[in-house]
PDB file of C-alpha atoms and ligand atoms in Angstrom:
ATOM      1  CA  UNK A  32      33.274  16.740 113.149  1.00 87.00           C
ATOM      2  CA  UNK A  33      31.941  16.587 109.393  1.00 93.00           C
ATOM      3  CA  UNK A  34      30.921  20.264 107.885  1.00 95.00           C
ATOM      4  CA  UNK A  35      27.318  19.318 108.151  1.00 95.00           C
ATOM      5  CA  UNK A  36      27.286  18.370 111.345  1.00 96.00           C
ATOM      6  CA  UNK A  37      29.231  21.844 112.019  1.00 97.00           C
ATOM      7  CA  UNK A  38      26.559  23.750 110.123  1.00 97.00           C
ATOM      8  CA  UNK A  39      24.068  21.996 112.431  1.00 97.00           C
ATOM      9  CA  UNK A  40      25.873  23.122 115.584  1.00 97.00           C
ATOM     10  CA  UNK A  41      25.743  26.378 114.063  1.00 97.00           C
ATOM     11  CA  UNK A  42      22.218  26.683 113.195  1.00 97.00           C
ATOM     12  CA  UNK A  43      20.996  25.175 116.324  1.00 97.00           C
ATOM     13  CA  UNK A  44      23.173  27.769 118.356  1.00 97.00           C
ATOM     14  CA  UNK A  45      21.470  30.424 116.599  1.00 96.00           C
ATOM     15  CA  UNK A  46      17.998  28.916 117.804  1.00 97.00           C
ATOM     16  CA  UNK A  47      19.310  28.421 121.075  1.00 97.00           C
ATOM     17  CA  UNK A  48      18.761  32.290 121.204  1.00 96.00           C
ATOM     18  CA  UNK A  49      22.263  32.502 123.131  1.00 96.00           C
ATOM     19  CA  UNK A  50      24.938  34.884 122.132  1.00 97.00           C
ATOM     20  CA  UNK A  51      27.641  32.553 123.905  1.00 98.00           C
ATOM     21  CA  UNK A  52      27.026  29.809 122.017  1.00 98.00           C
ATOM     22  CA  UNK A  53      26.915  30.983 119.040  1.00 97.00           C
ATOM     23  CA  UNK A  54      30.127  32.771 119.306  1.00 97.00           C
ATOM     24  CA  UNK A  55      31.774  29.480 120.501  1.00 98.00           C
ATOM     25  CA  UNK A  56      30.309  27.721 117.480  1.00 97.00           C
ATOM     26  CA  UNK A  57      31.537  29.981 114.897  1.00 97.00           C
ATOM     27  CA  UNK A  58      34.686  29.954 116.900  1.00 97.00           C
ATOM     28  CA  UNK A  59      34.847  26.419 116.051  1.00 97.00           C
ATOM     29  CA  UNK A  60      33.974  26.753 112.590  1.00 97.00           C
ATOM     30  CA  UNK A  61      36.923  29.322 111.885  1.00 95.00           C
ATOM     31  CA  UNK A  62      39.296  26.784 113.449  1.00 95.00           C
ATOM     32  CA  UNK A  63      37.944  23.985 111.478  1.00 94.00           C
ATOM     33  CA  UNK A  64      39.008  26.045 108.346  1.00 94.00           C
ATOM     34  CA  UNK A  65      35.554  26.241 107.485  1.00 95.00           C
ATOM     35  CA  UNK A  66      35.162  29.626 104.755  1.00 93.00           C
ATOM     36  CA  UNK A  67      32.999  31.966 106.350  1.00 93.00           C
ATOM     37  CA  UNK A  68      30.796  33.030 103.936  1.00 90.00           C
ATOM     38  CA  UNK A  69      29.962  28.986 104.475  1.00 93.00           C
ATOM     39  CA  UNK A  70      29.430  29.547 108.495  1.00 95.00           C
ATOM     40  CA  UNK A  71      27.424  32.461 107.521  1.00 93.00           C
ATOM     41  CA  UNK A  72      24.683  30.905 104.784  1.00 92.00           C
ATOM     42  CA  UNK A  73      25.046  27.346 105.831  1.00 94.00           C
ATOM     43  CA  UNK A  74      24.870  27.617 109.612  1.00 96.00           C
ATOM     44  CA  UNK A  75      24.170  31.507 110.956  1.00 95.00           C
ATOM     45  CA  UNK A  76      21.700  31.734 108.496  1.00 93.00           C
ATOM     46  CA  UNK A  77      20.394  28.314 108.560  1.00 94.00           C
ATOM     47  CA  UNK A  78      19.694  28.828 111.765  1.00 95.00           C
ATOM     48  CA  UNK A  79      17.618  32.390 110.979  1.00 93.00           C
ATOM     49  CA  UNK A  80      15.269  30.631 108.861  1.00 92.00           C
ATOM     50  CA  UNK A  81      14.442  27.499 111.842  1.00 95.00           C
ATOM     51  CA  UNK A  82      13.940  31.029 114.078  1.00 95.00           C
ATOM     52  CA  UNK A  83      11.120  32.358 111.764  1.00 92.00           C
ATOM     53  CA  UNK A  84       9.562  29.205 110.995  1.00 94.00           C
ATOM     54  CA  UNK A  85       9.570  28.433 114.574  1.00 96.00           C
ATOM     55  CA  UNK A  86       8.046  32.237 115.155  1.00 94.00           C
ATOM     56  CA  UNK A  87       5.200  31.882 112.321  1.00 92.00           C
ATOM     57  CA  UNK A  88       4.328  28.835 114.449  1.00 96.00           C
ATOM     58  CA  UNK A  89       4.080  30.459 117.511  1.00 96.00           C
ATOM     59  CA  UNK A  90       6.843  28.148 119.195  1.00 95.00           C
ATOM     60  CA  UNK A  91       9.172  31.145 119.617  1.00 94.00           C
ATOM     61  CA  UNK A  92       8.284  35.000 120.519  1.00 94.00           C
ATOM     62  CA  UNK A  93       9.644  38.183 118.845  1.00 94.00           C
ATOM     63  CA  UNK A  94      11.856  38.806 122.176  1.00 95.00           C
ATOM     64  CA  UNK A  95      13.470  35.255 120.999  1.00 95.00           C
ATOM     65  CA  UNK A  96      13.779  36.119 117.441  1.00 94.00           C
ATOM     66  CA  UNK A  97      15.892  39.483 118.876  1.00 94.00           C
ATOM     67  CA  UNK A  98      18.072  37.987 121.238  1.00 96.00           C
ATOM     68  CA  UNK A  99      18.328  35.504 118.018  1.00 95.00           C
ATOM     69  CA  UNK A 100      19.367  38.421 115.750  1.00 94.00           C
ATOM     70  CA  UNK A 101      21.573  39.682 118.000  1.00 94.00           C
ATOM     71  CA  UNK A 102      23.621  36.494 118.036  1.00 95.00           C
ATOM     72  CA  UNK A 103      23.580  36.406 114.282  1.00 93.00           C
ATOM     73  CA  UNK A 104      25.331  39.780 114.624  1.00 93.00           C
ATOM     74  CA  UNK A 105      27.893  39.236 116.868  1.00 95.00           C
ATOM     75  CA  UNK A 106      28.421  35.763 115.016  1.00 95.00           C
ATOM     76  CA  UNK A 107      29.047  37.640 111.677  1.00 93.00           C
ATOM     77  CA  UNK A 108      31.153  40.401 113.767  1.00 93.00           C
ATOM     78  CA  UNK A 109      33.220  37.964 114.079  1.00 94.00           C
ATOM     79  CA  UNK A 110      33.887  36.993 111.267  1.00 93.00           C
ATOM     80  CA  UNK A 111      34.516  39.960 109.354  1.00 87.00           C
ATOM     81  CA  UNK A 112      38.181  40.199 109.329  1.00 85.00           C
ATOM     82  CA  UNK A 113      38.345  36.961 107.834  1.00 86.00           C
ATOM     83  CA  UNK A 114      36.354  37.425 104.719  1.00 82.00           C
ATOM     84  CA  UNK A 115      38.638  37.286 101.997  1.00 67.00           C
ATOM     85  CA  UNK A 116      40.142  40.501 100.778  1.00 66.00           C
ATOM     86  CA  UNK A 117      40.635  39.076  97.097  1.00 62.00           C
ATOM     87  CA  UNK A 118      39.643  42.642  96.023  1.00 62.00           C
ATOM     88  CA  UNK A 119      41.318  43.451  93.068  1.00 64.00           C
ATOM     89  CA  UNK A 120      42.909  46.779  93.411  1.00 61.00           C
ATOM     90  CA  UNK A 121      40.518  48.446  91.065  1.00 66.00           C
ATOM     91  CA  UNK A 122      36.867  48.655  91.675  1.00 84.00           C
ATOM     92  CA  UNK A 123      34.864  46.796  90.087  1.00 92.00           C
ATOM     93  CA  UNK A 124      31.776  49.088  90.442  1.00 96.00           C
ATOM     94  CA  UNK A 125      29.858  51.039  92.334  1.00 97.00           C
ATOM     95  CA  UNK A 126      26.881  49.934  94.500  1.00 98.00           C
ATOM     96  CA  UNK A 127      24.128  51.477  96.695  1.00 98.00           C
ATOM     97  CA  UNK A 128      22.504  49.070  98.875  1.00 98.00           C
ATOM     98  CA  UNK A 129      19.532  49.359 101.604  1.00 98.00           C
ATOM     99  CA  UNK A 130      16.624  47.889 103.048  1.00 98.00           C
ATOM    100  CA  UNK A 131      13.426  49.512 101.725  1.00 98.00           C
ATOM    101  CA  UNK A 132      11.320  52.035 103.338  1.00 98.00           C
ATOM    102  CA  UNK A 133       9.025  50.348 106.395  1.00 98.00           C
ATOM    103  CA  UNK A 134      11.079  47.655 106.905  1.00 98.00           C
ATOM    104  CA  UNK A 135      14.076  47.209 109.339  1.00 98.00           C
ATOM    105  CA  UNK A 136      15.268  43.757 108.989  1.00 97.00           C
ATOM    106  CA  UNK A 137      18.865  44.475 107.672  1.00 95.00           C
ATOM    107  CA  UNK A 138      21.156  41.438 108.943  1.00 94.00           C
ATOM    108  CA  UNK A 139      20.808  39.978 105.330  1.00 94.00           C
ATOM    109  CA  UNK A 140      21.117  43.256 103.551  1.00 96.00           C
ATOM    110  CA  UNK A 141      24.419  44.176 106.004  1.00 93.00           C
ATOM    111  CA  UNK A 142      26.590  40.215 105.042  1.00 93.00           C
ATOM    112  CA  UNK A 143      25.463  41.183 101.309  1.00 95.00           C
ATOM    113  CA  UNK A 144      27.112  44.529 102.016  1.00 94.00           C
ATOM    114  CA  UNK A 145      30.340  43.384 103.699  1.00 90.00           C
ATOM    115  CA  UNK A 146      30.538  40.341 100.696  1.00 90.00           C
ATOM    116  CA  UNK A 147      30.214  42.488  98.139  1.00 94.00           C
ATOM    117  CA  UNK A 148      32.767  45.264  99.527  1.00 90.00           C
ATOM    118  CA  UNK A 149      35.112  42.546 100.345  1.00 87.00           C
ATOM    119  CA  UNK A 150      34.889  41.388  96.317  1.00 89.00           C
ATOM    120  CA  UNK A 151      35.995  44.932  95.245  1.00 92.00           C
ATOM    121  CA  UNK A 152      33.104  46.628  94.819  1.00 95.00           C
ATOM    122  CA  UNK A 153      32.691  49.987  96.318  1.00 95.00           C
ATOM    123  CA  UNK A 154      29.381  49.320  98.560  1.00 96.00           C
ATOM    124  CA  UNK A 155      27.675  52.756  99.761  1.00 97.00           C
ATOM    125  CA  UNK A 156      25.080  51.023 102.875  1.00 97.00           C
ATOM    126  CA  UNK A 157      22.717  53.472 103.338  1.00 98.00           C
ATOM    127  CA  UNK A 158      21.096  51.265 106.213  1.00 98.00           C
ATOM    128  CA  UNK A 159      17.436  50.047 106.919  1.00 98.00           C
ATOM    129  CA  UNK A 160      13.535  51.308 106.501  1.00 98.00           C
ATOM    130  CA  UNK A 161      15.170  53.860 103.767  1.00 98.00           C
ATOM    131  CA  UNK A 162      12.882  56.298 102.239  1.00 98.00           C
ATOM    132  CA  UNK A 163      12.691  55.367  98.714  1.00 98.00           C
ATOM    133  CA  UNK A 164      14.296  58.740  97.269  1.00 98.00           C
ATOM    134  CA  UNK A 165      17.258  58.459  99.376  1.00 98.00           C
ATOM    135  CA  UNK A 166      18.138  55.251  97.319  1.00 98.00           C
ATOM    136  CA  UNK A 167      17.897  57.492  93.930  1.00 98.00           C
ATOM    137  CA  UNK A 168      19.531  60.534  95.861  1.00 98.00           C
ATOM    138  CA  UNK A 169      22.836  58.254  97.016  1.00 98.00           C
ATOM    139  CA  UNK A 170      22.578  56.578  92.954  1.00 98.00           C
ATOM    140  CA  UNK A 171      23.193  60.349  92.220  1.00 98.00           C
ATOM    141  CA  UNK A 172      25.596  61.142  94.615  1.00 98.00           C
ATOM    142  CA  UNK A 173      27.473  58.523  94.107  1.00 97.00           C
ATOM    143  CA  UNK A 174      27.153  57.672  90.383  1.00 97.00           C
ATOM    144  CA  UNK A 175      26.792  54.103  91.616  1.00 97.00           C
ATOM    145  CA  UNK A 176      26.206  51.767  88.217  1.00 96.00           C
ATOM    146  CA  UNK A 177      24.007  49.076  90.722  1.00 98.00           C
ATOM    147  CA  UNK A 178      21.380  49.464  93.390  1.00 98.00           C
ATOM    148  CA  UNK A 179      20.584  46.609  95.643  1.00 98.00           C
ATOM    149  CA  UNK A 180      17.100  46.456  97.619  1.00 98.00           C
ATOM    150  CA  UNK A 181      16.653  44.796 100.706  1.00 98.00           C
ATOM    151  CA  UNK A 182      12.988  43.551 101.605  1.00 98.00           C
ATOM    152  CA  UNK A 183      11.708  40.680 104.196  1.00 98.00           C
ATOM    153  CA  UNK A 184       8.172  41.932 103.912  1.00 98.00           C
ATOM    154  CA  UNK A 185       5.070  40.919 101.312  1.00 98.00           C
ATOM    155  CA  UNK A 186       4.170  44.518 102.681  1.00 98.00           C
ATOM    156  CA  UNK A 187       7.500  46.129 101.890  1.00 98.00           C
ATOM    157  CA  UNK A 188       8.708  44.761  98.845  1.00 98.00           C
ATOM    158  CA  UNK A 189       6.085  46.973  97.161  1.00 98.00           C
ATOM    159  CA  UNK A 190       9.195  49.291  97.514  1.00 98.00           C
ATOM    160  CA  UNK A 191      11.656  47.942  95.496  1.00 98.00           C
ATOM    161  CA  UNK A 192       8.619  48.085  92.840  1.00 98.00           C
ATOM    162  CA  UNK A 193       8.579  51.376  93.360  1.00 98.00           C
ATOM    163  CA  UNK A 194      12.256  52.561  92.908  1.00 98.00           C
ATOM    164  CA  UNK A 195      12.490  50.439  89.589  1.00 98.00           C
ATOM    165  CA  UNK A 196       9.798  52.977  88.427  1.00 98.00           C
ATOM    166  CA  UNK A 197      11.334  56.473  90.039  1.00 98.00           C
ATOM    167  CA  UNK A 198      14.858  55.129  88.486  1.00 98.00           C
ATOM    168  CA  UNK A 199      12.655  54.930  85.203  1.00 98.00           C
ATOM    169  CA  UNK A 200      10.789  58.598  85.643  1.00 97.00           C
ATOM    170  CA  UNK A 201      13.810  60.257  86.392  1.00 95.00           C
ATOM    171  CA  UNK A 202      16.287  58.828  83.755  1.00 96.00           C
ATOM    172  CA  UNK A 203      18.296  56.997  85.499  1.00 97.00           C
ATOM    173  CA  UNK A 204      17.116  53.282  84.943  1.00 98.00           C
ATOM    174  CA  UNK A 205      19.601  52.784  82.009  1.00 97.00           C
ATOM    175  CA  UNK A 206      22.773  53.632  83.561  1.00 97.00           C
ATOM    176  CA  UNK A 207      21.906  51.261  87.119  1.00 98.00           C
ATOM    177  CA  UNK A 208      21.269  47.799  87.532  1.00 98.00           C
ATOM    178  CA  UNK A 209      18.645  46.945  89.834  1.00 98.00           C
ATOM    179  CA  UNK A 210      18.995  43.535  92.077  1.00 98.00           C
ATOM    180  CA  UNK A 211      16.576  42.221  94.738  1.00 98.00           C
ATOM    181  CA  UNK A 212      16.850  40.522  97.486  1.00 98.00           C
ATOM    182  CA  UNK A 213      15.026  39.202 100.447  1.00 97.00           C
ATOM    183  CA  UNK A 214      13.417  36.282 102.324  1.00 95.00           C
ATOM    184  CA  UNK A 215       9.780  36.666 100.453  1.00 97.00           C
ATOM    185  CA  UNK A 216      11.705  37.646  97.173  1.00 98.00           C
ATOM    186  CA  UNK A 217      11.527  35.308  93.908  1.00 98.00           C
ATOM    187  CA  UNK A 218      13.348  35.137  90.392  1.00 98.00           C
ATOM    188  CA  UNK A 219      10.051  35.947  89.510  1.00 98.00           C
ATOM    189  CA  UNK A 220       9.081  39.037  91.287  1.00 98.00           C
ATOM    190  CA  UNK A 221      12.267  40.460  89.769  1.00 98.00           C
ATOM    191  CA  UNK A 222      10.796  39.478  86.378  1.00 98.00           C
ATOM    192  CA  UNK A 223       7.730  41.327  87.061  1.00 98.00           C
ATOM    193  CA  UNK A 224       8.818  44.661  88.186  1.00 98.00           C
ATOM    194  CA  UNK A 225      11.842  45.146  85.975  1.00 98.00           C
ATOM    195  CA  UNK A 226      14.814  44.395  88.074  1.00 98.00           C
ATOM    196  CA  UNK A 227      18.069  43.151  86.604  1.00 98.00           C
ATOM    197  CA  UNK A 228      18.471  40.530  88.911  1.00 98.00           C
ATOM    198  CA  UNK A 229      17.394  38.064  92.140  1.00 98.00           C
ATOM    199  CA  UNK A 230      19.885  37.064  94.565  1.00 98.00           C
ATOM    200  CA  UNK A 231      18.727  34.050  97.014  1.00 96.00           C
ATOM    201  CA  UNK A 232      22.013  34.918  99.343  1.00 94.00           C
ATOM    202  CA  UNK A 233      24.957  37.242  99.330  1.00 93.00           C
ATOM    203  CA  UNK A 234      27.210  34.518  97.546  1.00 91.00           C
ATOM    204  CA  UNK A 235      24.929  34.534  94.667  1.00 95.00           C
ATOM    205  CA  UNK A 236      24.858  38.759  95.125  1.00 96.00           C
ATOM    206  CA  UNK A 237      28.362  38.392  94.623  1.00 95.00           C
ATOM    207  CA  UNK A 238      28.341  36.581  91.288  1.00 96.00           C
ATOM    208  CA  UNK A 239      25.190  38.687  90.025  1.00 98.00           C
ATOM    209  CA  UNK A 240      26.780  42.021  90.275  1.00 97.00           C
ATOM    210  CA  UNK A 241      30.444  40.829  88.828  1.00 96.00           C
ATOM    211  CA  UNK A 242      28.203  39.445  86.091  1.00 97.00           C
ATOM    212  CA  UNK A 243      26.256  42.595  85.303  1.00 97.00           C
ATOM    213  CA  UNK A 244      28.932  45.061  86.191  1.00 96.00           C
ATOM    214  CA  UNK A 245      31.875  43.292  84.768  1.00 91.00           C
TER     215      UNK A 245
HETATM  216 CO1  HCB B 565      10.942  39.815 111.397  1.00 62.61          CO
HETATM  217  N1  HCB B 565       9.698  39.017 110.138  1.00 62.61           N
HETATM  218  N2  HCB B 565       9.602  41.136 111.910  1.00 62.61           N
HETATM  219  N3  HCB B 565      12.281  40.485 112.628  1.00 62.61           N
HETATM  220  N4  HCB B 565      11.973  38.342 110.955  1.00 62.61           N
HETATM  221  C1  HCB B 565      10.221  37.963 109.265  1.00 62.61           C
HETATM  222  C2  HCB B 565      10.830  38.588 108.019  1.00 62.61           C
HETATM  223  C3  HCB B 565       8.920  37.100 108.958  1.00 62.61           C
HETATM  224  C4  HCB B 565       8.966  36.359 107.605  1.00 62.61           C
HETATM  225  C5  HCB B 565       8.660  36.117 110.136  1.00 62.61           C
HETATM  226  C6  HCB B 565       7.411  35.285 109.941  1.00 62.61           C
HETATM  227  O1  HCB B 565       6.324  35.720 110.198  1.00 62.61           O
HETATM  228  N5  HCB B 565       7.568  34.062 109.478  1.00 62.61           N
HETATM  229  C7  HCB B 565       7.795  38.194 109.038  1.00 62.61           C
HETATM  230  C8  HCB B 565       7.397  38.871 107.711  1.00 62.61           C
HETATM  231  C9  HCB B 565       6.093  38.309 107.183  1.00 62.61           C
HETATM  232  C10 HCB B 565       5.651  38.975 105.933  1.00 62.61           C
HETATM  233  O2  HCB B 565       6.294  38.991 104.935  1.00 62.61           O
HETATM  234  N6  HCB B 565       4.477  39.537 105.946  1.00 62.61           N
HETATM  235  C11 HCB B 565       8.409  39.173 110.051  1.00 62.61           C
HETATM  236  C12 HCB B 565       7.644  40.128 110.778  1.00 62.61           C
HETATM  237  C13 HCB B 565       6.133  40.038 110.583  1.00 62.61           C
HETATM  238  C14 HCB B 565       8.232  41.099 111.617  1.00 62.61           C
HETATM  239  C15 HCB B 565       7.543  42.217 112.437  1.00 62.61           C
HETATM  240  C16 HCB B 565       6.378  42.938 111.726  1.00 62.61           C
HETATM  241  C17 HCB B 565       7.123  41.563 113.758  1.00 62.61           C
HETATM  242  C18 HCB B 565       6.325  42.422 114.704  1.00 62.61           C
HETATM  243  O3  HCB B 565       6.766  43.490 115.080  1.00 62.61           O
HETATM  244  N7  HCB B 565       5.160  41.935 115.034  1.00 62.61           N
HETATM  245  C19 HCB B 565       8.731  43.181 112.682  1.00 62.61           C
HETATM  246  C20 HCB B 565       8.986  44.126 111.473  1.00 62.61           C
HETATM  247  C21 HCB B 565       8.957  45.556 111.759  1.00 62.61           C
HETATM  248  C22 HCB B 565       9.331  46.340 110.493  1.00 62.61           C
HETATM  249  O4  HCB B 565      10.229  45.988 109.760  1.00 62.61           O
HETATM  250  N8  HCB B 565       8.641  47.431 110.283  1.00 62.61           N
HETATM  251  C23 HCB B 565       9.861  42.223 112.706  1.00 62.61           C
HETATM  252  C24 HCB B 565      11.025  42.440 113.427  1.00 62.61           C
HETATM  253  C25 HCB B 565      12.106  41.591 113.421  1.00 62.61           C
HETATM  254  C26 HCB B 565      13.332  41.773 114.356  1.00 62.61           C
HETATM  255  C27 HCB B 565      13.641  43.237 114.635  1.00 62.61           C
HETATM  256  C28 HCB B 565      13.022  41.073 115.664  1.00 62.61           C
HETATM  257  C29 HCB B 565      14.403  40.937 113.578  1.00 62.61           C
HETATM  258  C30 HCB B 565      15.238  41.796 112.593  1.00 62.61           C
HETATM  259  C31 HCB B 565      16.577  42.236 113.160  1.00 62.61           C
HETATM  260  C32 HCB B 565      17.440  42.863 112.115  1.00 62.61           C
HETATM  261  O5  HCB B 565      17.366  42.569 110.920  1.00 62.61           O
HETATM  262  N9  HCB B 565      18.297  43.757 112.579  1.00 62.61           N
HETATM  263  C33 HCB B 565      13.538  39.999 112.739  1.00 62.61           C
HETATM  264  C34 HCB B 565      14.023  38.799 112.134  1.00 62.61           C
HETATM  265  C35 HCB B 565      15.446  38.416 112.466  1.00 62.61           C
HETATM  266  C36 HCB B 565      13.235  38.003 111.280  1.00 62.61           C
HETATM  267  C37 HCB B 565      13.556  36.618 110.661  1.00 62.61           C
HETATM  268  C38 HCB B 565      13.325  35.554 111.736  1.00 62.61           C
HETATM  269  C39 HCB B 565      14.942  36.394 110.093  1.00 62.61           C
HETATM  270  C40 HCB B 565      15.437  37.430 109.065  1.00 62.61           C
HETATM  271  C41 HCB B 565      16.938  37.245 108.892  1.00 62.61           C
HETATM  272  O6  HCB B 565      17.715  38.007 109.442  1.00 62.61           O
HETATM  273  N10 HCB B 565      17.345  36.176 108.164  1.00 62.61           N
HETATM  274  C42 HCB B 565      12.480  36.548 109.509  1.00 62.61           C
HETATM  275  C43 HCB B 565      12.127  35.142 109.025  1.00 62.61           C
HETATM  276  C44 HCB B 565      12.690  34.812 107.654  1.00 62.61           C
HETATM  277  O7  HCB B 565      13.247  35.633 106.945  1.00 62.61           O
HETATM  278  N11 HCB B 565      12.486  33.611 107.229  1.00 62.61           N
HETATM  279  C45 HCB B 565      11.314  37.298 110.162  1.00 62.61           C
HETATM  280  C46 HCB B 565      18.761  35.821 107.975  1.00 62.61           C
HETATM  281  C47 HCB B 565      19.388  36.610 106.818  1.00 62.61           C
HETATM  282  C48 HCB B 565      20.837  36.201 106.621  1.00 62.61           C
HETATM  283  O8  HCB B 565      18.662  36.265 105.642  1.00 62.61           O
HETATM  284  O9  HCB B 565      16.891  36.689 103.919  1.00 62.61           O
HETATM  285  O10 HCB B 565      17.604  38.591 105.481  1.00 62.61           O
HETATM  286  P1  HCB B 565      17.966  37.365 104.720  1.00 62.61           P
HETATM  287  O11 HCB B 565      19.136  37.816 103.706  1.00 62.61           O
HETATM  288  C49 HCB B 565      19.720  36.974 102.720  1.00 62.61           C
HETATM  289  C50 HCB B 565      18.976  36.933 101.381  1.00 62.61           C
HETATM  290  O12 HCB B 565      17.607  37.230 101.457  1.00 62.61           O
HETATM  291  C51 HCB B 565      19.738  37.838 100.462  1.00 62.61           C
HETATM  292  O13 HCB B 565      21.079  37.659 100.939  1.00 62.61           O
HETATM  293  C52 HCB B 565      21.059  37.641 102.376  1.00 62.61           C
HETATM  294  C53 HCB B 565      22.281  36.934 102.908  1.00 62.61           C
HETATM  295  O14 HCB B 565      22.312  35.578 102.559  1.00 62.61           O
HETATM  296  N12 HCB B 565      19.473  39.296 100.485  1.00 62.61           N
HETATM  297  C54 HCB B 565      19.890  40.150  99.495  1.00 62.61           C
HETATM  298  C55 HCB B 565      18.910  40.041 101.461  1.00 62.61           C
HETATM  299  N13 HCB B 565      18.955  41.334 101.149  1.00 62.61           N
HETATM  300  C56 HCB B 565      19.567  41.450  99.953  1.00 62.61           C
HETATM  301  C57 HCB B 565      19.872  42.578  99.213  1.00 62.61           C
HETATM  302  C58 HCB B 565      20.496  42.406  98.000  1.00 62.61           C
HETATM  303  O15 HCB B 565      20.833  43.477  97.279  1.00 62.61           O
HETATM  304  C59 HCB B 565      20.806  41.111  97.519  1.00 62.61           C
HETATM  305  C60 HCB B 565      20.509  39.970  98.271  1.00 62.61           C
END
């Protein structure tokens, strides 16, 4: 089987909605030597979009798009102790990273999390529908040098608007870097409110924090 037709089996498990299959198909994947972070953005995730489009249409129903989810998660699950460890033994910063307040989609925002940890950064997850100050107050704690902001919303991403601007009122906007992420999130939208950096997936997260933070 070629990779793309893998990928396809992948993404078409994910729409199947069924837990089973997808775990068989990643199963697959892993013993095609396929990388995972490639199972995760070219199939799993793949698949995730075909769910929402199919949703926004009115072909599938939110009780879908959660049994859906839940696949994605055990699908990832599984592949977590084979991300690469290539961490270097020294850390290569510090990183807080959340989904904004009002918003609890955090599958994306969770693989960004695990990539990034498994790079050698030292990722503090402080989870979904965050209140904005708690991303400041964990900066603090933590003396993280990046924050990265989750948001699937139009409504929501108002929120990673909004801790560019608290990072700014209380002093702490030159010593963090700011990235966004999210489906509804553009290159440009970063531009607009300040933020160091856009990353379309968690491979590109990867490479956008070693640049900045390296
Ligand atoms: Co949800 N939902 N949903 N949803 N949902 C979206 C986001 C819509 C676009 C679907 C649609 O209408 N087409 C839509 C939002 C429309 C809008 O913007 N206005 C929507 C809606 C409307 C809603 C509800 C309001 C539905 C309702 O209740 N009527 C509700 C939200 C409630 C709330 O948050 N207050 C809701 C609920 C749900 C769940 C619970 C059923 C489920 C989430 C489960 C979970 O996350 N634990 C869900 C899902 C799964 C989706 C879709 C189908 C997929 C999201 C996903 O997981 N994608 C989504 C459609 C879509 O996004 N196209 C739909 C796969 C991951 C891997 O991609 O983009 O999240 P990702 O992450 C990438 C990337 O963005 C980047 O890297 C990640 C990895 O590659 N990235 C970062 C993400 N975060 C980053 C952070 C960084 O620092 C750096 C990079």
């Amino acid at each position: 089987m070629s990779k793309e037709e893998m990928f396809k089996e992948l993404s078409d498990a994910i729409v199947s909605c069924k837990q089973d299959a997808v775990l068989a198909a990643v199963e697959k994947a892993k013993s095609e030597g396929i990388a995972p972070a490639e199972i995760i953005e070219k199939g799993l995730a793949a698949g995730m979009n075909e769910v929402g489009i199919m949703f926004e249409r009115g072909k599938l129903f939110l009780p879908h798009v959660m049994m859906a989810s839940g696949a994605m998660e055990a699908g990832v699950k599984l592949l977590e102790g084979d991300i690469s460890t290539d961490a270097p033994s020294k850390k290569l910063g510090v990183i807080v990273n959340g989904t904004v307040e009002g918003d609890v989609h955090d599958i994306g925002k969770s693989i960004v999390s695990t990539m990034l940890q498994s790079s050698g950064f030292e990722v503090h997850d402080i989870g979904r529908d965050v209140p904005l100050q708690n991303f400041i107050d964990k900066i603090k704690e933590t003396n993280a040098n990046m924050v990265g902001m989750s948001a699937l919303m139009t409504t929501t991403m108002t929120g990673q608007k909004q801790i560019v601007e608290m990072l700014k009122e209380q002093g702490l906007r030159d010593k963090v870097k700011v990235m966004v992420g999210g489906a509804p999130v553009t290159q440009a939208w970063a531009e607009k409110i300040g933020a160091d950096c856009y990353a379309e997936n968690a491979s590109e997260a990867v490479a956008r924090a070693k640049e900045l933070l390296l």
